Each structure stands twice: as C-alpha cells, then as structure tokens.
Amino acid sequence: MSPPRVSAVPVPLPVPAAEGVVRGNRVRRAPRLRAVESAPAPTASTARARRVLFVTSEMADYIKAGGLGDVAASLPRAVRGRSDVRVLIPGYDEVIAGSPDLRLVGRVPARAGIPACDIGEATLPDGLPVLVLVCPALYQRGGSPYVDGSGQDWSDNAVRFAALSRAAAVIACGNAGLEWQPELLHLNDWPCALAAAYLRWYGSDVPALLTIHNLAYQGLFPLDQAAALGVSSDQLDSITFHGRLSFLQAGIVHADQVNTVSESYARQITGPEQGCGLDALLSRHAAGGRLSGIVNGIDSSWDPRTDRHLTEHFDLHRWEGRVANKRRVQRALGLPHGEGPLFAVVSRLVHQKGLDLSCAVAHQIAAAGGQLAIIGGGEPRIEADVAALSRRFPSSVGVYPGFDEGLARKMFAGADFLLMPSRFEPCGLSQMYAQRFGCLPIAHATGGLIDTIEDGVTGLLFDSADADALRRCVQRAFRTYRMPGLLSAMRRAAMLRPGSWDLAGSHYLRLYDRVLERQA
Ligand code: ADP
Ligand code: GLC
C-alpha cells in the first residue's frame, strides 16, 4: 500500500472557543530573514550523479541514539536514485554484526594520537553502500555511540570522532586506497564536523556541507588534546572556543555550506538566545548565503495501515484500530481503561525536551479525567521525577523507562495528543510521526515545530516554554477532545500533512548542486 495521498492543502479548521488569553496562543510565523535562505525548489537539473560521502555517527539500520539515526537511514536513500551516495559510519559492534558481507577495502594511516583504521565496505539489503571505519579499540566496546553503560561520555571521544572526521577527509583526498572518491562530503553534527577542517588543513578543495541537527551538542574538549588530534598550534584559531576545542565550531568555519534541519531553527541560531555562542559566526554565514534550512522528512514505514509494529491498523476512514491501540498502551503502562484523552511523551529525557513542563501539567491532566503515558530515558534526575509522578498518580500516569521502538509506535498510534514542550527543537521527528498516526502534537512554537505544525489544524502550538502556557494549551486540547467533529478533522489534516523524504531529498540534491557549482 502507498502512504496516504494528499489531495489538497488542509483547510484551516475552527479553533475551539477559548477563555482569556487562549486565543492569543495562535502562533504566527516569524518573518523570514532574507539572509537565511530556504532551500530552493528542486529543478530538473539534478540528473548528474554526484558522488557524495554521507558521514554520520549513528544510523537507525544499526544503532540510533536520537533523530540523527533516523535521518541517516532515510536521507541517503532519498537521494540515492539521483546521486552516488555512500554512508561512512564507525564500526561499532552493531555495525560489524549488521554487515555480514563486510570486506576491507582501504586504510587510513595513524596520525598523532589517532590510531590507524581500516575501511570496510558493506551493502545494506536494499543495496545502499556503506563504508565502515574499522578500529576495534575505538568503536567495539558496547554502550552507545557516545556514552558508556553508565551514561558517561567515553573519555576518548575526542580521538574517536576525530578519527571518523579524519577518515572522511582522507577518503575525500583519495588517500585511503579506495577506488571511489567523493566530490562532496555531507557531514552531520559535531562527531564528524572536524572533517571540514581536516580537508582544508590537508589542502583539499573537495567541498563540505555540514548539517547541524542540534547546535547544543558541540563536541567540546580540553585544549591540550589538540596535538593528539593532529591539530598544530597554527591551526588552533578556528577550533578554539572559550578555551576549549570545539569540533562543531571548526566545522562551521571550514564548511562551504552549513544547513540545519528546519528553516525556523536556521533563523533562530543566528540570534543569541539559541545560538549557543556561535550566533555571530552563523550570522556571517547567513549574510554570505551559506546557511540554509531543510525540514526533515519521515519514511514510509510510518504508515498506520501497514506498520509492522502495530497489531491493529487503521486509516482515515477506519478508526477502530486507533481505539484498540489506545487500550494496548494503557495496558502496557498499567493504566486503567479510561474514556478521557490520552496524552503521550515519547522522548529522550533531557532538558531540551521540557520534561519538567510536562510533569507540571500531570496533575491538571489527571484532575480533568485524562491520562499521561511517558516513554523515555536520559538524565537520571528527570527519570526520577517521571517515576515519582507515576507513583503519585498511579491510575493517571504510566511510565516506561527506556527506549522501545514498538511501544513508541503504539503510543503514536493510540494516544490522542503528544506533549512536546521542547525549549528548542531543531526539527523534531516525533511530532511528525504522531501526526502521521493521527495523534495531535501539543508543542512549543520553536524551530522545526513551527515549520511542521499548523496551530489549530494539525496540532496545537503555544508561544512560550513555561508551564502556564502549556497548561492553557492542554485546556484547549481537552476542549478539542470534547468536539468529535473537530477532533477527527484535525486528525485527518495531521495524517495528510505532506512530509516525505522525497521532498526533503530533492531539496538536498539542489543544495549539493549549488555547493558543487560554487566550487566549479
Ligand atoms: P531528538 O533527536 O532530539 O531526540 P527527534 O524527535 O528528532 O528528537 O527524534 C527522536 C527519535 O527517537 C524519534 O524517532 C522518536 O520516535 C525516538 N524516540 C524517542 N524516545 C524514544 C523512546 N523512549 N523509545 C523509542 N523511540 C524513542
Ligand atoms: C536532533 C534534534 C531534533 C532533530 C534530529 C534529526 O537530535 O534535536 O530536533 O529532529 O536531530 O535532525
């Protein structure tokens, strides 16, 4: 079956009558800064197959810690038909185990404190080629890509991700013994951002596109590690950030083009509030036309008619499966069957995601006859707060600590509303998954949440990241829930919202062309 087709732009729906300031919750888009360009529409000139090395520290086919893993699995596939793209990823245990056909095809020699690494080549079942950076001492040790089993950053992360960055640059320079050489490096976030710097330091003119998925994670390390990474004292300028090494800053300085995962976030990071100290640098890029935003897509596995994680399927015309999924989630989280709205949180439990705000409205939800289902793991203090909440409201708040793809999908398929009061959100995928499954996001109007949610049509937005604003929005949700006609119209509009990777992929291809043309 093909995904839901969109026949027309969803028609704006009436917003439920509101008390006091609630109507003021309607969020207007900020005027677009001219300097921060949106990605131009794709053209027919995308015929030439560009050779692109897509570098990432996670990929959902093997291992994922967040949305980057999803993007790394989808975007290369979206551009693959129209470009010769290969993925480069560290050889974690999961990658080695998931690559039964792995064969060694190249080598990156040791340099300073970075050990020599082999390069393996594997092909995923659908034919996508993957280059694996094989170095057991750096990557085969359990835990997650970034932290050990107790949640602490690996102490040698600087070397681990400098090795990834450097391997990308050496491959681009044609010095890794491979028969294939990319024309363009597409780097993702701080773990491979340093590749843009190594390219320049090695005198290469292969262009680099750096996609920032989250500016708050910059890859900061003590300055005295520079020599071990092969960074000489005359190269320190671009990588030094307030007395530390910043992989992300170096990437931004040396990349030919920087983009982020939504237009609104691209605008926001040029200001001090969201710029994480890099706003001046990013503003200069914007002024030079070298900062843009492309909203992520979602892949076709997010289809309530066919999702293999769901026992009960549904579509725009048959809602019974939604109801069955709601019961299933209630049972899984130890909640009694209730007729009120079910609110869900599917999230990493970190400051960014505003979990304290979601916890602050739990009492309101319970008192009004609703329920709250939370799935997630992360910061121990937030995990403890969430667990305490379920003890305090045992029949209204259910918690599953940790990550479970199947349960997460059932929650999108069964919950009525998704709480996403993120303090900042570069793009956000959860709200798009929820929409596709007819679960309406309730979100802070920031970053990609502005670009993907139409207030009162495909979800509910509120203006400031504080508990009162969220509380008022939750009141709106209760009112919406009591108006079945409006509720199902909004669900339909959310499910029909276009958001495929085909569209985002076309924008990336256009951006690849632009970067390459500028270079020519
Ligand atoms: P971020 O990358 O900042 O965590 P996104 O919304 O972009 O936020 O992506 C989060 C991804 O992680 C989505 O695929 C979401 O479904 C998934 N996810 C988050 N929490 C959980 C969880 N507890 N269990 C399973 N999947 C989760
Ligand atoms: C980051 C961001 C999230 C985004 C994801 C994928 O983890 O926090 O907003 O959706 O990357 O781009």
PDB file of N, CA and C in Angstrom, residues 52-53 55 86-89 105-109 118-120 131-133 163-185 199 202 204 206:
ATOM      1  N   VAL A  52      28.728  11.447  -3.376  1.00  0.00           N
ATOM      2  CA  VAL A  52      28.599  12.089  -2.064  1.00  0.00           C
ATOM      3  C   VAL A  52      28.939  11.095  -0.971  1.00  0.00           C
ATOM      4  N   LEU A  53      29.797  11.505  -0.054  1.00  0.00           N
ATOM      5  CA  LEU A  53      30.050  10.677   1.138  1.00  0.00           C
ATOM      6  C   LEU A  53      29.257  11.288   2.285  1.00  0.00           C
ATOM      7  N   VAL A  55      28.473  11.304   5.998  1.00  0.00           N
ATOM      8  CA  VAL A  55      29.201  10.851   7.182  1.00  0.00           C
ATOM      9  C   VAL A  55      28.320  11.015   8.421  1.00  0.00           C
ATOM     10  N   ARG A  86      27.373   7.225  -0.593  1.00  0.00           N
ATOM     11  CA  ARG A  86      27.816   6.164   0.315  1.00  0.00           C
ATOM     12  C   ARG A  86      27.838   6.726   1.727  1.00  0.00           C
ATOM     13  N   VAL A  87      27.531   5.883   2.671  1.00  0.00           N
ATOM     14  CA  VAL A  87      27.500   6.316   4.073  1.00  0.00           C
ATOM     15  C   VAL A  87      28.808   5.888   4.723  1.00  0.00           C
ATOM     16  N   LEU A  88      29.388   6.766   5.538  1.00  0.00           N
ATOM     17  CA  LEU A  88      30.559   6.379   6.348  1.00  0.00           C
ATOM     18  C   LEU A  88      30.145   6.405   7.810  1.00  0.00           C
ATOM     19  N   ILE A  89      30.372   5.298   8.528  1.00  0.00           N
ATOM     20  CA  ILE A  89      29.951   5.186   9.930  1.00  0.00           C
ATOM     21  C   ILE A  89      31.013   4.396  10.701  1.00  0.00           C
ATOM     22  N   VAL A 105      38.575  -2.657   2.327  1.00  0.00           N
ATOM     23  CA  VAL A 105      38.885  -2.097   1.002  1.00  0.00           C
ATOM     24  C   VAL A 105      39.867  -0.937   1.071  1.00  0.00           C
ATOM     25  N   GLY A 106      40.196  -0.486   2.280  1.00  0.00           N
ATOM     26  CA  GLY A 106      41.107   0.654   2.369  1.00  0.00           C
ATOM     27  C   GLY A 106      41.645   0.824   3.767  1.00  0.00           C
ATOM     28  N   ARG A 107      42.481   1.835   3.938  1.00  0.00           N
ATOM     29  CA  ARG A 107      43.113   2.043   5.241  1.00  0.00           C
ATOM     30  C   ARG A 107      43.445   3.524   5.408  1.00  0.00           C
ATOM     31  N   VAL A 108      43.244   4.006   6.640  1.00  0.00           N
ATOM     32  CA  VAL A 108      43.628   5.377   6.972  1.00  0.00           C
ATOM     33  C   VAL A 108      44.807   5.263   7.938  1.00  0.00           C
ATOM     34  N   PRO A 109      45.980   5.748   7.550  1.00  0.00           N
ATOM     35  CA  PRO A 109      47.150   5.574   8.411  1.00  0.00           C
ATOM     36  C   PRO A 109      47.031   6.348   9.723  1.00  0.00           C
ATOM     37  N   ASP A 118      41.044   0.641   9.520  1.00  0.00           N
ATOM     38  CA  ASP A 118      40.721   0.035   8.232  1.00  0.00           C
ATOM     39  C   ASP A 118      39.386   0.576   7.745  1.00  0.00           C
ATOM     40  N   ILE A 119      39.196   0.488   6.455  1.00  0.00           N
ATOM     41  CA  ILE A 119      37.876   0.847   5.912  1.00  0.00           C
ATOM     42  C   ILE A 119      37.277  -0.400   5.294  1.00  0.00           C
ATOM     43  N   GLY A 120      36.105  -0.756   5.788  1.00  0.00           N
ATOM     44  CA  GLY A 120      35.389  -1.901   5.236  1.00  0.00           C
ATOM     45  C   GLY A 120      34.253  -1.407   4.369  1.00  0.00           C
ATOM     46  N   LEU A 131      30.400   2.490   3.990  1.00  0.00           N
ATOM     47  CA  LEU A 131      31.810   2.340   4.341  1.00  0.00           C
ATOM     48  C   LEU A 131      31.888   2.320   5.870  1.00  0.00           C
ATOM     49  N   VAL A 132      32.585   1.326   6.400  1.00  0.00           N
ATOM     50  CA  VAL A 132      32.646   1.153   7.847  1.00  0.00           C
ATOM     51  C   VAL A 132      34.069   1.425   8.305  1.00  0.00           C
ATOM     52  N   LEU A 133      34.202   2.334   9.287  1.00  0.00           N
ATOM     53  CA  LEU A 133      35.532   2.644   9.810  1.00  0.00           C
ATOM     54  C   LEU A 133      35.846   1.621  10.896  1.00  0.00           C
ATOM     55  N   ALA A 163      38.934  10.657  14.659  1.00  0.00           N
ATOM     56  CA  ALA A 163      39.293   9.574  13.728  1.00  0.00           C
ATOM     57  C   ALA A 163      38.247   9.448  12.624  1.00  0.00           C
ATOM     58  N   LEU A 164      36.969   9.564  13.000  1.00  0.00           N
ATOM     59  CA  LEU A 164      35.898   9.500  11.986  1.00  0.00           C
ATOM     60  C   LEU A 164      36.033  10.671  11.010  1.00  0.00           C
ATOM     61  N   SER A 165      36.242  11.868  11.585  1.00  0.00           N
ATOM     62  CA  SER A 165      36.345  13.074  10.748  1.00  0.00           C
ATOM     63  C   SER A 165      37.534  12.963   9.805  1.00  0.00           C
ATOM     64  N   ARG A 166      38.644  12.529  10.379  1.00  0.00           N
ATOM     65  CA  ARG A 166      39.863  12.475   9.577  1.00  0.00           C
ATOM     66  C   ARG A 166      39.735  11.429   8.464  1.00  0.00           C
ATOM     67  N   ALA A 167      39.104  10.304   8.794  1.00  0.00           N
ATOM     68  CA  ALA A 167      38.913   9.262   7.765  1.00  0.00           C
ATOM     69  C   ALA A 167      38.114   9.838   6.592  1.00  0.00           C
ATOM     70  N   ALA A 168      37.070  10.622   6.897  1.00  0.00           N
ATOM     71  CA  ALA A 168      36.265  11.210   5.812  1.00  0.00           C
ATOM     72  C   ALA A 168      37.144  12.100   4.938  1.00  0.00           C
ATOM     73  N   ALA A 169      37.985  12.897   5.583  1.00  0.00           N
ATOM     74  CA  ALA A 169      38.843  13.816   4.815  1.00  0.00           C
ATOM     75  C   ALA A 169      39.875  13.043   3.994  1.00  0.00           C
ATOM     76  N   VAL A 170      40.450  12.004   4.577  1.00  0.00           N
ATOM     77  CA  VAL A 170      41.468  11.226   3.850  1.00  0.00           C
ATOM     78  C   VAL A 170      40.821  10.521   2.643  1.00  0.00           C
ATOM     79  N   ILE A 171      39.604  10.019   2.842  1.00  0.00           N
ATOM     80  CA  ILE A 171      38.884   9.391   1.714  1.00  0.00           C
ATOM     81  C   ILE A 171      38.646  10.442   0.619  1.00  0.00           C
ATOM     82  N   ALA A 172      38.222  11.646   1.038  1.00  0.00           N
ATOM     83  CA  ALA A 172      37.947  12.703   0.050  1.00  0.00           C
ATOM     84  C   ALA A 172      39.210  13.094  -0.705  1.00  0.00           C
ATOM     85  N   CYS A 173      40.344  13.027  -0.015  1.00  0.00           N
ATOM     86  CA  CYS A 173      41.624  13.372  -0.665  1.00  0.00           C
ATOM     87  C   CYS A 173      42.115  12.242  -1.566  1.00  0.00           C
ATOM     88  N   GLY A 174      41.454  11.107  -1.523  1.00  0.00           N
ATOM     89  CA  GLY A 174      41.880   9.975  -2.359  1.00  0.00           C
ATOM     90  C   GLY A 174      43.070   9.238  -1.784  1.00  0.00           C
ATOM     91  N   ASN A 175      43.278   9.338  -0.482  1.00  0.00           N
ATOM     92  CA  ASN A 175      44.468   8.726   0.132  1.00  0.00           C
ATOM     93  C   ASN A 175      44.158   7.535   1.031  1.00  0.00           C
ATOM     94  N   ALA A 176      42.974   6.937   0.841  1.00  0.00           N
ATOM     95  CA  ALA A 176      42.628   5.799   1.707  1.00  0.00           C
ATOM     96  C   ALA A 176      42.666   4.480   0.944  1.00  0.00           C
ATOM     97  N   GLY A 177      43.128   4.540  -0.295  1.00  0.00           N
ATOM     98  CA  GLY A 177      43.260   3.315  -1.086  1.00  0.00           C
ATOM     99  C   GLY A 177      41.956   2.839  -1.707  1.00  0.00           C
ATOM    100  N   LEU A 178      40.915   3.672  -1.671  1.00  0.00           N
ATOM    101  CA  LEU A 178      39.638   3.265  -2.264  1.00  0.00           C
ATOM    102  C   LEU A 178      39.609   3.566  -3.754  1.00  0.00           C
ATOM    103  N   GLU A 179      38.805   2.803  -4.487  1.00  0.00           N
ATOM    104  CA  GLU A 179      38.656   3.100  -5.920  1.00  0.00           C
ATOM    105  C   GLU A 179      37.694   4.255  -6.138  1.00  0.00           C
ATOM    106  N   TRP A 180      36.903   4.551  -5.124  1.00  0.00           N
ATOM    107  CA  TRP A 180      35.837   5.566  -5.226  1.00  0.00           C
ATOM    108  C   TRP A 180      36.253   6.813  -4.451  1.00  0.00           C
ATOM    109  N   GLN A 181      36.017   7.966  -5.027  1.00  0.00           N
ATOM    110  CA  GLN A 181      36.375   9.220  -4.358  1.00  0.00           C
ATOM    111  C   GLN A 181      35.200  10.185  -4.435  1.00  0.00           C
ATOM    112  N   PRO A 182      34.755  10.714  -3.284  1.00  0.00           N
ATOM    113  CA  PRO A 182      33.588  11.601  -3.334  1.00  0.00           C
ATOM    114  C   PRO A 182      33.934  12.969  -3.912  1.00  0.00           C
ATOM    115  N   GLU A 183      32.912  13.618  -4.488  1.00  0.00           N
ATOM    116  CA  GLU A 183      33.058  15.016  -4.930  1.00  0.00           C
ATOM    117  C   GLU A 183      32.640  15.964  -3.822  1.00  0.00           C
ATOM    118  N   LEU A 184      31.882  15.429  -2.853  1.00  0.00           N
ATOM    119  CA  LEU A 184      31.302  16.277  -1.808  1.00  0.00           C
ATOM    120  C   LEU A 184      31.204  15.474  -0.519  1.00  0.00           C
ATOM    121  N   LEU A 185      31.563  16.108   0.595  1.00  0.00           N
ATOM    122  CA  LEU A 185      31.329  15.480   1.907  1.00  0.00           C
ATOM    123  C   LEU A 185      30.060  16.077   2.501  1.00  0.00           C
ATOM    124  N   LEU A 199      40.000  18.686   5.882  1.00  0.00           N
ATOM    125  CA  LEU A 199      40.058  18.855   4.416  1.00  0.00           C
ATOM    126  C   LEU A 199      40.903  20.072   4.058  1.00  0.00           C
ATOM    127  N   TYR A 202      44.554  19.793   4.955  1.00  0.00           N
ATOM    128  CA  TYR A 202      45.275  18.903   4.043  1.00  0.00           C
ATOM    129  C   TYR A 202      45.357  19.494   2.636  1.00  0.00           C
ATOM    130  N   SER A 204      42.908  20.161   0.517  1.00  0.00           N
ATOM    131  CA  SER A 204      41.940  19.650  -0.459  1.00  0.00           C
ATOM    132  C   SER A 204      40.908  20.722  -0.798  1.00  0.00           C
ATOM    133  N   VAL A 206      37.891  19.652  -2.044  1.00  0.00           N
ATOM    134  CA  VAL A 206      36.596  18.959  -2.033  1.00  0.00           C
ATOM    135  C   VAL A 206      35.679  19.714  -1.084  1.00  0.00           C
TER     136      VAL A 206
END
